[in-house]
Amino acid sequence: MAWLDTLLLKSSSPRLRCKAVENLSESRRPSDTERIFASLDDQSPQVRCAAVRALAKANTPDTRNSLVRALKDKCFEVRVAAARALGRLGAVSAAGNLAVCLKDPDAAVRIAAAGALRAIGWKPATREESAWFEITLGNISGATSASAPPPEAPSTEPNQDTSFHRRLAVAERKERNDPHRIISLLVALRGTDLLARLSAIHDLGHINDPRITEELLTLFRNPEPEVRLAAVQVLAKRDDSPPAHFLGLLLDTNPEVRLAAVQFFGRIRAHQITEVLGPLLSDPSLQVRQATATAIGR
């Protein structure tokens, strides 16, 4: 019933248009394939993702070229889908385009591109490419913890009762991890009050939970530079923060964010870091250049 799917492609509902693209992907009629190609320009990123997945089912020069074009989509989810599809297709011809995505501002795209490059057996052409590739894949040796040192135990005199301090510490941990407090912080984080959001970011940073880490990592995409800066400052102190997510911050438009990212990588002992940070020795910001020189010189 291709005629029905063609009709659904004109629906105002992205969900119905996605369904139509999925149905058309089972067709081998050239006209239906053309409709899928056209859906790569749909206004909805969900529909464009559906088109990418549909085109991945046909390994032809035209589909591969269209998937390469989707690597430049304005929506990171579409770029992720395109990178994954090219990897599954073993599109060796797209290696150069995928390598460019190793510097995508979004970590999810970099990770998808690195996985695709590994799948097709790509070899980096430069040391810088190799460094971005290895860090994105998590292959960095000698990494040192960037977490802040644990708080010092309260000093006590020989005859001082420490039970109060122990009870106080237990109470503080209980309050910090109170579910109702966490929910309130997440509500503030997703609100519109900038100061409340920044405060929530710093408070959430003290909660040791991978779900909180994932929530904070999404802030690296936030349009507000103050929010991105607070997120990188907090996550740089956590042991569960993957370096791959910090790579894009080295290209951030805000110099304070770039500085925080350089300082994060400066605490990692790995030869790849020098190659990644090298270009920032020419950064427009003096502070960034100085921090980069210090990080490389360690």
Short mmCIF file of C-alpha atoms in Angstrom, two decimals:
data_model
loop_
_atom_site.label_atom_id
_atom_site.label_comp_id
_atom_site.label_asym_id
_atom_site.label_seq_id
_atom_site.Cartn_x
_atom_site.Cartn_y
_atom_site.Cartn_z
CA MET A 1 0.00 0.00 0.00
CA ALA A 2 2.67 2.46 -1.11
CA TRP A 3 -0.04 4.98 -2.01
CA LEU A 4 -1.07 5.17 1.65
CA ASP A 5 2.50 5.70 2.79
CA THR A 6 2.91 8.42 0.17
CA LEU A 7 -0.16 10.09 1.62
CA LEU A 8 1.14 9.74 5.16
CA LEU A 9 4.36 11.50 4.18
CA LYS A 10 2.24 14.63 3.81
CA SER A 11 0.81 14.28 7.31
CA SER A 12 1.41 17.05 9.85
CA SER A 13 2.37 14.36 12.39
CA PRO A 14 6.09 13.47 12.48
CA ARG A 15 5.14 10.10 13.99
CA LEU A 16 3.02 9.20 10.97
CA ARG A 17 5.69 10.43 8.56
CA CYS A 18 8.25 8.25 10.37
CA LYS A 19 5.94 5.26 10.02
CA ALA A 20 5.57 5.95 6.31
CA VAL A 21 9.34 6.10 5.81
CA GLU A 22 9.76 2.81 7.69
CA ASN A 23 7.14 1.15 5.50
CA LEU A 24 8.67 2.50 2.29
CA SER A 25 12.05 1.09 3.30
CA GLU A 26 10.69 -2.38 2.52
CA SER A 27 9.87 -1.37 -1.04
CA ARG A 28 12.30 -1.80 -3.94
CA ARG A 29 10.49 0.63 -6.23
CA PRO A 30 12.76 3.52 -7.30
CA SER A 31 9.95 6.02 -6.70
CA ASP A 32 9.63 4.90 -3.07
CA THR A 33 13.39 5.15 -2.56
CA GLU A 34 13.25 8.71 -3.92
CA ARG A 35 10.62 9.57 -1.33
CA ILE A 36 12.96 8.30 1.39
CA PHE A 37 15.78 10.43 -0.01
CA ALA A 38 13.44 13.44 0.10
CA SER A 39 12.66 12.72 3.75
CA LEU A 40 16.28 13.54 4.62
CA ASP A 41 15.16 17.17 4.28
CA ASP A 42 12.08 16.78 6.46
CA GLN A 43 11.68 19.50 9.08
CA SER A 44 11.46 16.87 11.84
CA PRO A 45 14.75 15.32 13.04
CA GLN A 46 12.83 12.16 13.97
CA VAL A 47 11.73 11.74 10.35
CA ARG A 48 15.25 12.44 9.10
CA CYS A 49 16.55 9.75 11.48
CA ALA A 50 13.96 7.33 10.13
CA ALA A 51 15.13 8.14 6.60
CA VAL A 52 18.75 7.47 7.56
CA ARG A 53 17.82 4.09 9.04
CA ALA A 54 15.79 3.25 5.94
CA LEU A 55 18.62 4.14 3.57
CA ALA A 56 21.03 2.02 5.60
CA LYS A 57 19.15 -1.05 4.39
CA ALA A 58 20.35 -0.48 0.83
CA ASN A 59 24.10 -0.45 0.29
CA THR A 60 24.36 1.57 -2.92
CA PRO A 61 26.53 4.54 -3.92
CA ASP A 62 23.51 6.85 -3.78
CA THR A 63 22.50 5.77 -0.29
CA ARG A 64 26.07 6.04 0.99
CA ASN A 65 26.37 9.53 -0.46
CA SER A 66 23.12 10.54 1.19
CA LEU A 67 24.29 9.16 4.53
CA VAL A 68 27.52 11.14 4.21
CA ARG A 69 25.43 14.26 3.63
CA ALA A 70 23.45 13.44 6.78
CA LEU A 71 26.70 13.61 8.78
CA LYS A 72 26.35 17.40 8.48
CA ASP A 73 22.73 17.53 9.68
CA LYS A 74 22.01 20.28 12.20
CA CYS A 75 20.56 17.72 14.64
CA PHE A 76 23.13 15.59 16.46
CA GLU A 77 20.76 12.60 16.56
CA VAL A 78 20.66 12.47 12.77
CA ARG A 79 24.45 12.71 12.60
CA VAL A 80 24.72 9.84 15.10
CA ALA A 81 22.33 7.69 13.05
CA ALA A 82 24.25 8.42 9.85
CA ALA A 83 27.62 7.56 11.39
CA ARG A 84 26.31 4.29 12.79
CA ALA A 85 24.71 3.39 9.45
CA LEU A 86 27.94 4.02 7.53
CA GLY A 87 29.80 1.82 9.99
CA ARG A 88 27.32 -1.02 9.58
CA LEU A 89 27.56 -0.72 5.81
CA GLY A 90 31.35 -0.85 5.95
CA ALA A 91 31.48 2.31 3.87
CA VAL A 92 35.25 2.66 3.45
CA SER A 93 34.71 5.52 1.00
CA ALA A 94 33.14 7.56 3.82
CA ALA A 95 36.18 7.24 6.11
CA GLY A 96 37.36 10.78 5.47
CA ASN A 97 33.95 12.23 6.29
CA LEU A 98 33.68 10.13 9.43
CA ALA A 99 37.16 11.24 10.51
CA VAL A 100 35.98 14.85 10.36
CA CYS A 101 33.21 13.88 12.79
CA LEU A 102 35.83 13.02 15.40
CA LYS A 103 35.81 16.76 16.07
CA ASP A 104 32.04 17.10 16.12
CA PRO A 105 30.89 19.34 18.99
CA ASP A 106 28.64 16.55 20.27
CA ALA A 107 30.19 13.58 22.10
CA ALA A 108 27.53 11.14 20.88
CA VAL A 109 28.48 11.92 17.27
CA ARG A 110 32.21 11.55 17.98
CA ILE A 111 31.63 8.20 19.67
CA ALA A 112 29.44 6.94 16.80
CA ALA A 113 31.99 8.11 14.23
CA ALA A 114 34.89 6.47 16.08
CA GLY A 115 32.94 3.22 16.29
CA ALA A 116 32.19 3.35 12.58
CA LEU A 117 35.83 4.07 11.73
CA ARG A 118 36.94 1.14 13.83
CA ALA A 119 34.39 -1.10 12.12
CA ILE A 120 35.71 -0.27 8.65
CA GLY A 121 39.33 -0.68 9.69
CA TRP A 122 40.30 2.98 9.31
CA LYS A 123 43.83 4.09 10.22
CA PRO A 124 44.47 7.69 11.33
CA ALA A 125 46.53 9.78 8.92
CA THR A 126 47.93 12.15 11.54
CA ARG A 127 48.89 11.98 15.19
CA GLU A 128 46.14 14.45 16.01
CA GLU A 129 43.52 12.25 14.34
CA SER A 130 44.92 9.27 16.22
CA ALA A 131 44.65 11.13 19.53
CA TRP A 132 41.03 12.17 19.00
CA PHE A 133 40.20 8.64 17.85
CA GLU A 134 41.81 6.91 20.83
CA ILE A 135 40.37 9.29 23.43
CA THR A 136 36.89 8.99 21.92
CA LEU A 137 37.15 5.21 22.12
CA GLY A 138 38.37 5.49 25.71
CA ASN A 139 41.80 4.08 24.89
CA ILE A 140 43.87 6.37 27.06
CA SER A 141 46.43 4.88 29.39
CA GLY A 142 47.83 6.40 32.52
CA ALA A 143 44.75 8.44 33.28
CA THR A 144 44.75 9.94 36.72
CA SER A 145 41.68 10.68 38.76
CA ALA A 146 40.48 14.24 38.39
CA SER A 147 38.27 14.01 41.40
CA ALA A 148 38.74 16.32 44.31
CA PRO A 149 40.33 14.80 47.41
CA PRO A 150 37.91 13.54 50.04
CA PRO A 151 37.15 15.97 52.84
CA GLU A 152 39.54 15.72 55.76
CA ALA A 153 38.27 14.10 58.90
CA PRO A 154 37.64 16.63 61.68
CA SER A 155 40.64 16.99 63.96
CA THR A 156 40.06 15.72 67.44
CA GLU A 157 41.80 16.02 70.75
CA PRO A 158 42.69 12.82 72.65
CA ASN A 159 39.68 13.13 74.92
CA GLN A 160 37.28 14.57 72.37
CA ASP A 161 34.12 12.56 71.62
CA THR A 162 33.98 11.92 67.85
CA SER A 163 30.48 10.43 67.84
CA PHE A 164 28.95 13.83 67.11
CA HIS A 165 31.09 14.30 64.02
CA ARG A 166 30.24 10.81 62.80
CA ARG A 167 26.52 11.45 63.25
CA LEU A 168 26.86 14.79 61.50
CA ALA A 169 28.64 13.18 58.53
CA VAL A 170 25.94 10.49 58.25
CA ALA A 171 23.20 13.13 58.39
CA GLU A 172 24.89 15.19 55.66
CA ARG A 173 25.18 12.16 53.37
CA LYS A 174 21.55 11.24 54.01
CA GLU A 175 20.36 14.76 53.24
CA ARG A 176 22.52 14.98 50.12
CA ASN A 177 21.03 11.76 48.69
CA ASP A 178 17.45 12.43 49.77
CA PRO A 179 15.24 11.52 46.74
CA HIS A 180 12.92 14.49 47.27
CA ARG A 181 15.87 16.90 47.34
CA ILE A 182 17.30 15.35 44.16
CA ILE A 183 13.96 15.70 42.38
CA SER A 184 13.79 19.36 43.44
CA LEU A 185 17.27 19.95 42.09
CA LEU A 186 16.42 18.29 38.77
CA VAL A 187 13.32 20.46 38.47
CA ALA A 188 15.45 23.55 39.06
CA LEU A 189 18.02 22.27 36.57
CA ARG A 190 15.39 22.08 33.85
CA GLY A 191 13.82 25.43 34.71
CA THR A 192 14.38 28.88 33.23
CA ASP A 193 16.00 30.65 36.20
CA LEU A 194 19.71 30.77 35.35
CA LEU A 195 20.96 31.24 38.90
CA ALA A 196 18.77 28.41 40.17
CA ARG A 197 20.07 26.16 37.39
CA LEU A 198 23.70 26.94 38.19
CA SER A 199 23.11 26.28 41.89
CA ALA A 200 21.39 22.97 41.06
CA ILE A 201 24.32 21.90 38.87
CA HIS A 202 26.82 22.41 41.68
CA ASP A 203 24.58 20.67 44.23
CA LEU A 204 23.96 17.71 41.91
CA GLY A 205 27.69 17.41 41.39
CA HIS A 206 28.03 16.17 44.96
CA ILE A 207 25.66 13.24 44.34
CA ASN A 208 27.47 10.06 43.37
CA ASP A 209 25.06 8.52 40.88
CA PRO A 210 25.75 7.65 37.21
CA ARG A 211 22.27 8.87 36.31
CA ILE A 212 23.19 12.31 37.62
CA THR A 213 26.38 12.19 35.58
CA GLU A 214 24.38 11.43 32.43
CA GLU A 215 22.01 14.29 33.22
CA LEU A 216 24.87 16.73 33.68
CA LEU A 217 26.63 15.57 30.52
CA THR A 218 23.64 16.69 28.45
CA LEU A 219 24.38 20.24 29.60
CA PHE A 220 27.48 20.29 27.40
CA ARG A 221 25.00 20.99 24.57
CA ASN A 222 23.28 23.83 26.42
CA PRO A 223 23.17 27.16 24.56
CA GLU A 224 24.00 29.10 27.77
CA PRO A 225 27.80 29.33 28.25
CA GLU A 226 27.33 29.74 32.01
CA VAL A 227 25.50 26.42 32.15
CA ARG A 228 28.15 24.65 30.07
CA LEU A 229 30.90 26.10 32.26
CA ALA A 230 29.22 25.01 35.50
CA ALA A 231 28.68 21.52 34.08
CA VAL A 232 32.30 21.06 33.01
CA GLN A 233 33.58 22.41 36.34
CA VAL A 234 31.43 19.93 38.26
CA LEU A 235 31.99 16.92 36.01
CA ALA A 236 35.74 17.47 35.88
CA LYS A 237 35.82 16.48 39.54
CA ARG A 238 33.98 13.19 39.06
CA ASP A 239 35.64 9.82 38.50
CA ASP A 240 32.84 8.66 36.20
CA SER A 241 33.17 11.50 33.67
CA PRO A 242 34.29 10.04 30.30
CA PRO A 243 37.03 12.14 28.64
CA ALA A 244 35.36 11.64 25.24
CA HIS A 245 32.61 14.02 26.30
CA PHE A 246 35.10 16.78 27.11
CA LEU A 247 36.73 16.79 23.67
CA GLY A 248 34.07 18.96 22.09
CA LEU A 249 34.51 21.56 24.82
CA LEU A 250 38.01 22.25 23.49
CA LEU A 251 36.21 23.75 20.47
CA ASP A 252 33.65 25.67 22.54
CA THR A 253 32.96 29.29 21.59
CA ASN A 254 33.39 30.40 25.20
CA PRO A 255 37.03 30.76 26.37
CA GLU A 256 36.18 29.91 29.98
CA VAL A 257 34.66 26.61 28.88
CA ARG A 258 37.73 25.84 26.75
CA LEU A 259 39.96 26.70 29.72
CA ALA A 260 38.06 24.33 32.02
CA ALA A 261 38.32 21.55 29.42
CA VAL A 262 42.08 22.11 29.01
CA GLN A 263 42.52 21.95 32.78
CA PHE A 264 40.58 18.67 32.85
CA PHE A 265 42.80 17.08 30.22
CA GLY A 266 45.87 18.50 31.91
CA ARG A 267 45.26 16.10 34.79
CA ILE A 268 45.37 13.05 32.51
CA ARG A 269 48.70 11.35 31.93
CA ALA A 270 48.57 10.07 28.37
CA HIS A 271 50.56 10.85 25.24
CA GLN A 272 47.36 11.44 23.23
CA ILE A 273 46.58 14.54 25.30
CA THR A 274 49.52 16.47 23.84
CA GLU A 275 48.26 15.95 20.29
CA VAL A 276 44.72 16.98 21.20
CA LEU A 277 45.74 20.09 23.12
CA GLY A 278 48.42 21.22 20.65
CA PRO A 279 46.14 23.44 18.52
CA LEU A 280 45.07 25.37 21.62
CA LEU A 281 48.59 26.79 21.96
CA SER A 282 47.32 29.27 19.34
CA ASP A 283 44.00 29.91 21.08
CA PRO A 284 42.80 33.56 21.04
CA SER A 285 42.59 33.49 24.85
CA LEU A 286 45.85 34.05 26.75
CA GLN A 287 44.55 32.02 29.71
CA VAL A 288 43.74 29.07 27.46
CA ARG A 289 47.17 29.24 25.83
CA GLN A 290 48.90 29.37 29.20
CA ALA A 291 46.85 26.47 30.59
CA THR A 292 47.54 24.47 27.47
CA ALA A 293 51.29 25.04 27.72
CA THR A 294 51.21 24.00 31.36
CA ALA A 295 49.18 20.86 30.59
CA ILE A 296 51.47 19.82 27.74
CA GLY A 297 54.59 20.53 29.75
CA ARG A 298 53.65 18.18 32.57
#
